[in-house]
């Protein structure tokens, strides 16, 4: 079958890599893709949010399956557009409709959803822009650190953790009154701080049944030792040592099953990925957030641990036939290291030539922000490459990733030196 994958990041390069391994995939198109996806399939210069052009492209190229990578087209209703357009309604699509994507698109909606369906999560209260006085008064009774969350999509930047009440007051004023995140912060959640270890769990569901993908740990801060500003993610590791069987059983019973049943009860059809951001607090799972898509860079680690044919899984998901599927996961360790542009997540330069790509290995090199300029691959984003080592041990996988990264360079390239080290130390201490 011909497949169209939508998106342009490292997540999409990793999905493309895995999709292309399937004998069920004839031609793979990626819209708009990057210089890495162009090595695997055919890039199409269409924006992820240009539904009309994407729909026409699907008809022209006889696309059977559309896989949506990023959240923006989901939240904007790509599924609703396809289902509501007679000529496109037969096309299989992986990704929820607008109503399901609200799990990610509105933090207030997802919080109410969790409370309604008894999914363990942090206590929170929501304030709207005309309630800033009440919000300030409420903060006086909170115990710091205080978590403030813009309700809407804010490119991964909408969460502020304030160490003091005074700073939380300034921050909430900036969000509600000064509209620091535009419309996204016209509602703000004031949330209890959860103190634990974070991990990401991924589920592929057709709304009735589900498969659980390998879990991963993301490294969100820019600096070693989890310091400095938040980023989209500077690395990922899978499996996660503290996600033992007992913990994952709790995640399934207390989080995954109530989430899928909750969607059904609320009448929300859902065919796609659910990414569950979790805090492990003394062995108990609490949900930090849902996303309606796979994580980036987690996907670049997770895909290398799936032995099953991904296209079979995606097709079954889109058809509502996941009950026929089992997922085969390999026991290898995957360590993904993000090579970023110097200055990211603030101001950075683009357009620098990347050298060493041809000789790079043995780790896999997924492209995130790259493009081709004449005959050279150049940097085109903050996160540029995602390098994934894969080995029987955590150390081995990390070594592979770092050895490969050392062969690649461009002006001001930056990466963290400590991806996976915290888990290696935990492993040495016996897992806890
Ligand atoms: P989000 O944009 O929802 O992914 O949040 C960004 C990051 O903020 C999360 O990955 C957590 O590290 C942190 N965070 C969010 N909510 C909480 C919370 N209630 N307690 C502690 N940390 C949190
Ligand atoms: N790595 C976190 C995310 O994809 O949102």
CSV table of C-alpha atoms and ligand atoms in Angstrom, one decimal:
chain,number,residue,atom,x,y,z
A,1,UNK,CA,0.0,0.0,0.0
A,2,UNK,CA,1.0,3.6,-0.5
A,3,UNK,CA,1.4,5.5,2.8
A,4,UNK,CA,1.5,9.2,3.6
A,5,UNK,CA,3.3,10.2,6.8
A,6,UNK,CA,2.7,13.7,8.0
A,7,UNK,CA,5.4,15.7,9.8
A,8,UNK,CA,9.0,16.8,9.6
A,9,UNK,CA,10.9,15.9,12.7
A,10,UNK,CA,13.1,13.2,14.2
A,11,UNK,CA,9.9,11.3,15.2
A,12,UNK,CA,8.8,11.2,11.6
A,13,UNK,CA,12.2,10.0,10.4
A,14,UNK,CA,12.1,7.2,12.9
A,15,UNK,CA,8.5,6.3,11.9
A,16,UNK,CA,9.5,6.4,8.3
A,17,UNK,CA,12.5,4.1,9.0
A,18,UNK,CA,10.2,1.6,10.7
A,19,UNK,CA,7.3,1.9,8.2
A,20,UNK,CA,9.7,1.4,5.3
A,21,UNK,CA,10.9,-2.0,6.7
A,22,UNK,CA,7.4,-3.4,6.2
A,23,UNK,CA,6.7,-5.6,3.1
A,24,UNK,CA,3.3,-4.0,3.2
A,25,UNK,CA,4.6,-0.6,2.3
A,26,UNK,CA,4.9,0.2,-1.4
A,27,UNK,CA,5.7,3.9,-1.8
A,28,UNK,CA,6.2,6.0,1.4
A,29,UNK,CA,5.6,9.8,1.1
A,30,UNK,CA,6.4,12.2,3.8
A,31,UNK,CA,4.8,15.7,4.0
A,32,UNK,CA,6.9,17.8,4.3
A,33,UNK,CA,9.6,15.6,5.7
A,34,UNK,CA,13.3,16.5,6.2
A,35,UNK,CA,16.6,15.6,4.6
A,36,UNK,CA,16.6,12.3,6.4
A,37,UNK,CA,13.1,11.2,5.4
A,38,UNK,CA,14.1,12.0,1.8
A,39,UNK,CA,16.6,9.2,2.0
A,40,UNK,CA,13.9,6.7,2.9
A,41,UNK,CA,10.8,7.8,1.0
A,42,UNK,CA,9.6,10.7,-1.2
A,43,UNK,CA,9.2,14.1,0.5
A,44,UNK,CA,6.2,16.1,-0.6
A,45,UNK,CA,6.4,19.9,-0.1
A,46,UNK,CA,3.0,20.2,1.6
A,47,UNK,CA,2.4,21.7,5.0
A,48,UNK,CA,1.1,19.4,7.7
A,49,UNK,CA,-1.9,21.7,8.2
A,50,UNK,CA,-2.9,22.1,4.6
A,51,UNK,CA,-5.7,19.5,4.7
A,52,UNK,CA,-7.1,20.3,1.3
A,53,UNK,CA,-3.8,19.8,-0.5
A,54,UNK,CA,-3.0,16.7,1.5
A,55,UNK,CA,-6.4,15.2,0.7
A,56,UNK,CA,-5.9,15.9,-3.0
A,57,UNK,CA,-2.4,14.4,-2.8
A,58,UNK,CA,-3.9,11.2,-1.3
A,59,UNK,CA,-6.3,10.9,-4.2
A,60,UNK,CA,-3.6,11.6,-6.8
A,61,UNK,CA,-1.2,9.0,-5.3
A,62,UNK,CA,-3.8,6.4,-4.3
A,63,UNK,CA,-2.8,6.6,-0.6
A,64,UNK,CA,-4.3,3.8,1.5
A,65,UNK,CA,-3.0,4.9,4.9
A,66,UNK,CA,-2.2,8.3,6.4
A,67,UNK,CA,-0.1,8.5,9.6
A,68,UNK,CA,-0.2,11.8,11.4
A,69,UNK,CA,3.0,12.5,13.4
A,70,UNK,CA,2.6,15.9,15.1
A,71,UNK,CA,-0.2,17.3,17.3
A,72,UNK,CA,-1.1,20.5,15.3
A,73,UNK,CA,-2.9,18.8,12.4
A,74,UNK,CA,-4.7,16.5,14.9
A,75,UNK,CA,-5.9,19.4,17.1
A,76,UNK,CA,-6.9,21.3,14.0
A,77,UNK,CA,-9.0,18.3,12.9
A,78,UNK,CA,-7.3,16.4,10.0
A,79,UNK,CA,-9.3,13.3,10.8
A,80,UNK,CA,-12.6,15.3,10.8
A,81,UNK,CA,-11.6,16.8,7.5
A,82,UNK,CA,-10.9,13.4,5.9
A,83,UNK,CA,-14.0,11.7,7.4
A,84,UNK,CA,-16.2,14.6,6.4
A,85,UNK,CA,-15.0,14.7,2.8
A,86,UNK,CA,-16.8,12.1,0.7
A,87,UNK,CA,-13.9,11.4,-1.6
A,88,UNK,CA,-11.5,10.9,1.3
A,89,UNK,CA,-13.6,9.1,3.8
A,90,UNK,CA,-12.4,5.7,2.8
A,91,UNK,CA,-8.7,6.5,3.5
A,92,UNK,CA,-7.3,4.9,6.7
A,93,UNK,CA,-5.9,7.4,9.1
A,94,UNK,CA,-3.9,7.0,12.3
A,95,UNK,CA,-4.5,9.9,14.7
A,96,UNK,CA,-7.6,10.9,16.7
A,97,UNK,CA,-10.2,13.4,15.6
A,98,UNK,CA,-10.5,16.9,17.1
A,99,UNK,CA,-12.5,15.6,20.1
A,100,UNK,CA,-9.8,13.0,21.0
A,101,UNK,CA,-6.9,15.4,20.3
A,102,UNK,CA,-8.4,17.7,23.1
A,103,UNK,CA,-6.6,15.3,25.5
A,104,UNK,CA,-3.5,17.2,24.4
A,105,UNK,CA,-5.0,20.4,23.0
A,106,UNK,CA,-6.5,21.5,26.3
A,107,UNK,CA,-4.9,20.8,29.7
A,108,UNK,CA,-8.2,21.8,31.4
A,109,UNK,CA,-10.1,19.3,29.3
A,110,UNK,CA,-7.6,16.5,30.0
A,111,UNK,CA,-7.6,17.3,33.8
A,112,UNK,CA,-11.4,17.1,33.9
A,113,UNK,CA,-11.2,13.9,31.9
A,114,UNK,CA,-8.8,12.3,34.4
A,115,UNK,CA,-10.9,13.4,37.4
A,116,UNK,CA,-14.1,12.1,35.7
A,117,UNK,CA,-12.6,8.7,35.0
A,118,UNK,CA,-10.5,8.3,38.2
A,119,UNK,CA,-7.1,8.4,36.5
A,120,UNK,CA,-4.6,9.3,39.2
A,121,UNK,CA,-3.2,12.8,38.6
A,122,UNK,CA,-2.1,16.0,40.4
A,123,UNK,CA,-4.7,18.2,42.0
A,124,UNK,CA,-5.4,21.3,40.1
A,125,UNK,CA,-7.6,24.4,39.7
A,126,UNK,CA,-8.3,26.2,36.5
A,127,UNK,CA,-8.6,30.0,36.3
A,128,UNK,CA,-9.7,32.1,33.4
A,129,UNK,CA,-8.3,35.5,32.4
A,130,UNK,CA,-11.1,37.4,34.2
A,131,UNK,CA,-10.3,35.4,37.4
A,132,UNK,CA,-6.7,36.7,37.9
A,133,UNK,CA,-7.6,38.1,41.4
A,134,UNK,CA,-9.0,34.8,42.5
A,135,UNK,CA,-5.9,33.0,41.1
A,136,UNK,CA,-3.6,35.3,43.1
A,137,UNK,CA,-5.6,34.7,46.3
A,138,UNK,CA,-5.6,30.9,45.7
A,139,UNK,CA,-1.8,30.9,45.3
A,140,UNK,CA,-1.5,32.3,48.9
A,141,UNK,CA,-2.8,28.9,50.1
A,142,UNK,CA,-0.5,26.7,47.8
A,143,UNK,CA,2.7,25.0,48.9
A,144,UNK,CA,5.6,25.7,46.6
A,145,UNK,CA,6.9,24.6,44.2
A,146,UNK,CA,3.8,25.5,42.2
A,147,UNK,CA,3.1,24.2,38.7
A,148,UNK,CA,1.3,26.6,36.3
A,149,UNK,CA,0.1,25.3,33.0
A,150,UNK,CA,-1.3,27.2,30.0
A,151,UNK,CA,-4.4,25.4,28.9
A,152,UNK,CA,-3.7,25.4,25.2
A,153,UNK,CA,-0.9,24.3,22.9
A,154,UNK,CA,2.2,26.4,23.6
A,155,UNK,CA,4.9,24.5,21.7
A,156,UNK,CA,6.0,22.6,24.8
A,157,UNK,CA,6.7,25.9,26.7
A,158,UNK,CA,3.4,26.3,28.5
A,159,UNK,CA,4.4,24.9,31.8
A,160,UNK,CA,6.1,27.0,34.5
A,161,UNK,CA,7.3,25.6,37.8
A,162,UNK,CA,7.7,28.4,40.3
A,163,UNK,CA,9.8,27.8,43.4
A,164,UNK,CA,8.1,30.5,45.4
A,165,UNK,CA,4.6,31.9,45.8
A,166,UNK,CA,5.8,35.4,44.8
A,167,UNK,CA,7.2,34.0,41.5
A,168,UNK,CA,4.1,32.0,40.8
A,169,UNK,CA,2.1,35.2,41.2
A,170,UNK,CA,4.2,37.1,38.7
A,171,UNK,CA,4.0,34.1,36.3
A,172,UNK,CA,0.3,33.7,36.5
A,173,UNK,CA,-0.2,37.4,35.9
A,174,UNK,CA,2.0,37.2,32.9
A,175,UNK,CA,0.0,34.2,31.6
A,176,UNK,CA,-3.6,35.3,32.4
A,177,UNK,CA,-3.4,39.1,32.0
A,178,UNK,CA,-0.4,39.7,29.7
A,179,UNK,CA,-1.3,36.6,27.6
A,180,UNK,CA,2.3,35.4,27.7
A,181,UNK,CA,1.3,32.4,25.6
A,182,UNK,CA,-1.4,34.2,23.6
A,183,UNK,CA,-4.8,32.5,23.6
A,184,UNK,CA,-3.2,29.3,25.0
A,185,UNK,CA,-2.9,31.0,28.4
A,186,UNK,CA,-6.3,32.6,28.5
A,187,UNK,CA,-7.0,29.7,30.9
A,188,UNK,CA,-4.3,28.5,33.4
A,189,UNK,CA,-4.1,25.5,35.6
A,190,UNK,CA,-2.5,25.8,39.0
A,191,UNK,CA,-1.3,22.4,39.8
A,192,UNK,CA,0.2,20.5,42.7
A,193,UNK,CA,3.9,19.6,42.2
A,194,UNK,CA,4.5,15.9,41.9
A,195,UNK,CA,7.8,14.7,43.2
A,196,UNK,CA,9.0,11.5,41.6
A,197,UNK,CA,10.7,10.1,38.5
A,198,UNK,CA,9.1,10.8,35.1
A,199,UNK,CA,8.6,8.4,32.2
A,200,UNK,CA,6.6,8.2,29.0
A,201,UNK,CA,4.3,5.4,28.2
A,202,UNK,CA,2.9,4.9,24.7
A,203,UNK,CA,-0.3,3.2,23.6
A,204,UNK,CA,-1.7,2.5,20.2
A,205,UNK,CA,-5.5,2.2,20.4
A,206,UNK,CA,-8.4,1.8,18.1
A,207,UNK,CA,-10.8,3.0,20.8
A,208,UNK,CA,-11.6,-0.5,22.0
A,209,UNK,CA,-8.4,-2.4,22.2
A,210,UNK,CA,-4.8,-1.3,22.6
A,211,UNK,CA,-1.1,-2.4,22.4
A,212,UNK,CA,1.4,-0.9,24.8
A,213,UNK,CA,4.6,0.2,23.1
A,214,UNK,CA,8.0,0.3,24.8
A,215,UNK,CA,8.2,2.9,27.5
A,216,UNK,CA,10.9,5.6,27.5
A,217,UNK,CA,12.5,8.3,29.6
A,218,UNK,CA,12.9,11.8,28.1
A,219,UNK,CA,15.6,14.3,29.1
A,220,UNK,CA,13.8,17.7,28.9
A,221,UNK,CA,16.3,20.2,30.1
A,222,UNK,CA,19.1,21.6,27.9
A,223,UNK,CA,21.9,21.1,30.4
A,224,UNK,CA,23.7,18.1,31.9
A,225,UNK,CA,22.3,17.0,35.3
A,226,UNK,CA,18.8,18.3,34.2
A,227,UNK,CA,19.7,22.0,34.4
A,228,UNK,CA,18.7,25.0,32.4
A,229,UNK,CA,15.6,25.7,30.4
A,230,UNK,CA,13.1,23.1,29.1
A,231,UNK,CA,13.4,21.9,25.6
A,232,UNK,CA,11.4,19.5,23.4
A,233,UNK,CA,13.7,16.8,24.7
A,234,UNK,CA,17.5,16.3,24.5
A,235,UNK,CA,17.6,12.5,24.7
A,236,UNK,CA,15.6,9.4,25.4
A,237,UNK,CA,16.2,5.9,26.9
A,238,UNK,CA,14.2,2.7,26.6
A,239,UNK,CA,13.6,0.5,28.5
A,240,UNK,CA,13.3,2.5,31.7
A,241,UNK,CA,14.8,0.6,34.6
A,242,UNK,CA,12.3,1.8,37.2
A,243,UNK,CA,9.4,0.7,35.1
A,244,UNK,CA,9.4,-2.8,36.4
A,245,UNK,CA,6.6,-5.3,35.6
A,246,UNK,CA,4.7,-4.5,38.8
A,247,UNK,CA,4.7,-0.7,38.1
A,248,UNK,CA,3.7,-1.3,34.4
A,249,UNK,CA,0.8,-3.5,35.6
A,250,UNK,CA,-0.4,-0.6,37.7
A,251,UNK,CA,0.0,1.8,34.8
A,252,UNK,CA,-2.2,-0.5,32.7
A,253,UNK,CA,-4.9,-1.1,35.3
A,254,UNK,CA,-5.0,2.4,36.8
A,255,UNK,CA,-4.2,4.6,33.8
A,256,UNK,CA,-4.4,2.9,30.4
A,257,UNK,CA,-7.7,1.0,30.9
A,258,UNK,CA,-9.6,3.8,32.6
A,259,UNK,CA,-8.3,6.2,29.9
A,260,UNK,CA,-9.6,4.0,27.0
A,261,UNK,CA,-12.9,3.2,28.8
A,262,UNK,CA,-13.2,6.9,29.6
A,263,UNK,CA,-13.0,7.8,25.9
A,264,UNK,CA,-15.7,5.3,25.2
A,265,UNK,CA,-17.9,6.5,28.0
A,266,UNK,CA,-17.5,10.1,26.8
A,267,UNK,CA,-18.4,9.1,23.2
A,268,UNK,CA,-15.0,10.1,21.9
A,269,UNK,CA,-13.8,7.8,19.1
A,270,UNK,CA,-10.0,7.4,19.2
A,271,UNK,CA,-7.8,5.7,16.6
A,272,UNK,CA,-4.2,6.6,17.2
A,273,UNK,CA,-1.4,7.0,19.7
A,274,UNK,CA,-1.8,8.1,23.2
A,275,UNK,CA,1.4,9.3,24.9
A,276,UNK,CA,1.0,9.3,28.6
A,277,UNK,CA,3.5,11.4,30.6
A,278,UNK,CA,3.7,9.8,34.0
A,279,UNK,CA,5.3,10.5,37.4
A,280,UNK,CA,6.4,7.4,39.3
A,281,UNK,CA,6.0,8.4,43.0
A,282,UNK,CA,7.2,5.6,45.2
A,283,UNK,CA,6.0,3.0,42.8
A,284,UNK,CA,2.6,4.6,42.1
A,285,UNK,CA,1.8,6.2,38.7
A,286,UNK,CA,0.3,9.7,38.4
A,287,UNK,CA,-0.5,11.2,35.0
A,288,UNK,CA,1.2,14.5,34.2
A,289,UNK,CA,-0.2,14.9,30.7
A,290,UNK,CA,-1.6,13.2,27.7
A,291,UNK,CA,-0.5,13.8,24.2
A,292,UNK,CA,-2.4,12.6,21.1
A,293,UNK,CA,0.8,11.5,19.3
A,294,UNK,CA,4.1,9.9,19.8
A,295,UNK,CA,6.9,11.7,21.7
A,296,UNK,CA,10.0,13.2,20.1
A,297,UNK,CA,12.7,12.1,20.8
A,298,UNK,CA,11.2,9.1,22.5
A,299,UNK,CA,10.0,7.6,19.1
A,300,UNK,CA,13.6,7.5,17.9
A,301,UNK,CA,14.4,5.1,20.8
A,302,UNK,CA,11.1,3.3,20.9
A,303,UNK,CA,10.9,2.3,17.2
A,304,UNK,CA,14.2,0.5,17.4
A,305,UNK,CA,12.7,-1.8,20.1
A,306,UNK,CA,9.6,-2.9,18.1
A,307,UNK,CA,10.1,-6.1,16.2
A,308,UNK,CA,6.6,-6.3,14.9
A,309,UNK,CA,5.6,-5.0,11.5
A,310,UNK,CA,4.5,-1.4,12.4
A,311,UNK,CA,2.4,-1.1,9.2
A,312,UNK,CA,0.3,-4.1,10.3
A,313,UNK,CA,-0.2,-2.4,13.7
A,314,UNK,CA,-1.1,1.0,12.2
A,315,UNK,CA,-3.4,-0.5,9.6
A,316,UNK,CA,-5.2,-2.6,12.3
A,317,UNK,CA,-5.5,0.5,14.5
A,318,UNK,CA,-7.0,2.6,11.7
A,319,UNK,CA,-9.5,-0.2,10.8
A,320,UNK,CA,-10.5,-0.9,14.4
A,321,UNK,CA,-9.0,-4.4,14.4
A,322,UNK,CA,-6.3,-4.1,17.0
A,323,UNK,CA,-7.8,-7.0,18.9
A,324,UNK,CA,-6.1,-9.2,16.3
A,325,UNK,CA,-2.6,-7.8,17.1
A,326,UNK,CA,0.2,-8.5,19.5
A,327,UNK,CA,3.3,-6.4,19.7
A,328,UNK,CA,6.7,-8.0,19.7
A,329,UNK,CA,9.3,-5.9,21.6
A,330,UNK,CA,13.0,-6.7,21.8
A,331,UNK,CA,14.9,-6.6,25.0
A,332,UNK,CA,17.7,-4.3,23.7
A,333,UNK,CA,18.5,-1.0,25.2
A,334,UNK,CA,18.0,2.1,23.0
A,335,UNK,CA,19.7,5.4,23.9
A,336,UNK,CA,18.9,8.4,21.8
A,337,UNK,CA,21.0,11.5,21.9
A,338,UNK,CA,19.8,14.8,20.4
A,339,UNK,CA,22.4,16.9,18.6
A,340,UNK,CA,21.1,20.5,18.7
A,341,UNK,CA,22.0,23.9,17.3
A,342,UNK,CA,24.1,26.0,19.7
A,343,UNK,CA,21.8,28.5,21.5
A,344,UNK,CA,18.7,26.2,21.4
A,345,UNK,CA,16.1,26.4,23.0
A,346,UNK,CA,16.6,30.2,22.7
A,347,UNK,CA,18.0,31.9,19.6
A,348,UNK,CA,20.1,29.7,17.3
A,349,UNK,CA,21.5,29.9,13.7
A,350,UNK,CA,20.3,27.7,10.9
A,351,UNK,CA,21.9,26.7,7.6
A,352,UNK,CA,25.3,25.3,8.8
A,353,UNK,CA,26.7,22.4,6.8
A,354,UNK,CA,26.7,19.1,8.7
A,355,UNK,CA,29.8,17.0,8.2
A,356,UNK,CA,30.5,13.4,9.0
A,357,UNK,CA,27.1,12.1,8.2
A,358,UNK,CA,28.3,9.6,5.5
A,359,UNK,CA,30.8,7.9,7.8
A,360,UNK,CA,28.5,8.0,10.8
A,361,UNK,CA,27.7,4.8,12.6
A,362,UNK,CA,27.2,2.3,14.2
A,363,UNK,CA,24.3,4.1,15.8
A,364,UNK,CA,21.3,5.1,13.7
A,365,UNK,CA,21.2,8.7,12.7
A,366,UNK,CA,17.7,10.1,12.5
A,367,UNK,CA,17.3,13.7,11.1
A,368,UNK,CA,15.1,16.2,13.0
A,369,UNK,CA,15.8,19.7,11.8
A,370,UNK,CA,17.8,19.3,8.6
A,371,UNK,CA,17.3,20.3,4.9
A,372,UNK,CA,19.2,19.8,1.7
A,373,UNK,CA,20.9,22.9,0.2
A,374,UNK,CA,22.4,22.1,-3.2
A,375,UNK,CA,24.4,18.9,-2.4
A,376,UNK,CA,24.9,19.5,1.3
A,377,UNK,CA,22.7,18.6,4.3
A,378,UNK,CA,22.4,21.7,6.5
A,379,UNK,CA,20.9,22.5,9.9
A,380,UNK,CA,17.3,23.7,9.7
A,381,UNK,CA,16.1,23.6,13.3
A,382,UNK,CA,16.9,23.6,17.0
A,383,UNK,CA,17.0,19.9,17.4
A,384,UNK,CA,19.0,18.7,14.4
A,385,UNK,CA,19.8,15.0,14.7
A,386,UNK,CA,18.7,12.2,16.9
A,387,UNK,CA,21.3,9.5,17.3
A,388,UNK,CA,20.1,6.1,18.5
A,389,UNK,CA,22.5,3.5,19.9
A,390,UNK,CA,21.0,0.0,20.3
A,391,UNK,CA,22.7,-2.7,22.3
A,392,UNK,CA,22.3,-5.5,24.8
A,393,UNK,CA,23.3,-3.2,27.7
A,394,UNK,CA,22.5,0.4,28.6
A,395,UNK,CA,26.2,1.3,28.6
A,396,UNK,CA,26.7,-0.3,25.2
A,397,UNK,CA,23.8,1.6,23.7
A,398,UNK,CA,25.0,4.9,25.2
A,399,UNK,CA,28.6,4.3,24.0
A,400,UNK,CA,27.4,3.6,20.5
A,401,UNK,CA,25.3,6.8,20.4
A,402,UNK,CA,28.2,9.0,21.8
A,403,UNK,CA,30.8,7.4,19.5
A,404,UNK,CA,28.6,8.1,16.5
A,405,UNK,CA,27.8,11.7,17.6
A,406,UNK,CA,31.6,12.4,17.9
A,407,UNK,CA,32.0,11.7,14.2
A,408,UNK,CA,29.4,14.4,13.2
A,409,UNK,CA,29.9,18.1,13.5
A,410,UNK,CA,28.7,21.5,12.4
A,411,UNK,CA,29.3,25.1,13.7
A,412,UNK,CA,28.2,25.3,17.4
A,413,UNK,CA,26.7,21.8,17.5
A,414,UNK,CA,25.7,20.9,21.1
A,415,UNK,CA,24.6,17.8,23.0
A,416,UNK,CA,24.2,16.7,26.5
A,417,UNK,CA,27.0,14.5,27.8
A,418,UNK,CA,25.0,12.6,30.4
A,419,UNK,CA,22.0,11.0,28.6
A,420,UNK,CA,21.3,7.6,30.3
A,421,UNK,CA,23.8,8.1,33.1
A,422,UNK,CA,21.1,8.5,35.8
A,423,UNK,CA,19.5,5.2,34.8
A,424,UNK,CA,22.9,3.5,34.6
A,425,UNK,CA,23.5,4.6,38.2
A,426,UNK,CA,20.1,3.4,39.2
A,427,UNK,CA,20.8,0.1,37.6
A,428,UNK,CA,24.0,-0.2,39.6
A,429,UNK,CA,22.1,0.5,42.8
A,430,UNK,CA,19.6,-2.2,41.9
A,431,UNK,CA,16.9,-0.3,40.2
A,432,UNK,CA,15.4,2.0,42.9
B,1,LIG,P1,4.2,19.3,29.9
B,1,LIG,O1,4.4,20.5,29.0
B,1,LIG,O2,2.9,19.1,30.5
B,1,LIG,O3,4.9,18.1,29.3
B,1,LIG,O4,5.1,19.6,31.2
B,1,LIG,C1,6.5,19.9,31.1
B,1,LIG,C2,7.2,19.2,32.2
B,1,LIG,O5,6.9,19.9,33.4
B,1,LIG,C3,6.9,17.8,32.5
B,1,LIG,O6,7.5,16.9,31.6
B,1,LIG,C4,7.3,17.7,33.9
B,1,LIG,O7,8.7,17.5,34.0
B,1,LIG,C5,7.0,19.0,34.5
B,1,LIG,N1,5.7,18.9,35.2
B,1,LIG,C6,4.4,19.1,34.7
B,1,LIG,N2,3.5,19.0,35.6
B,1,LIG,C7,4.1,18.7,36.7
B,1,LIG,C8,3.7,18.4,38.1
B,1,LIG,N3,2.4,18.5,38.4
B,1,LIG,N4,4.6,18.1,39.0
B,1,LIG,C9,5.9,18.1,38.7
B,1,LIG,N5,6.4,18.4,37.4
B,1,LIG,C10,5.5,18.6,36.5
B,2,LIG,N1,9.5,14.6,24.3
B,2,LIG,C1,8.3,15.2,24.7
B,2,LIG,C2,7.3,15.4,23.7
B,2,LIG,O1,7.3,14.9,22.6
B,2,LIG,O2,6.3,16.1,24.0
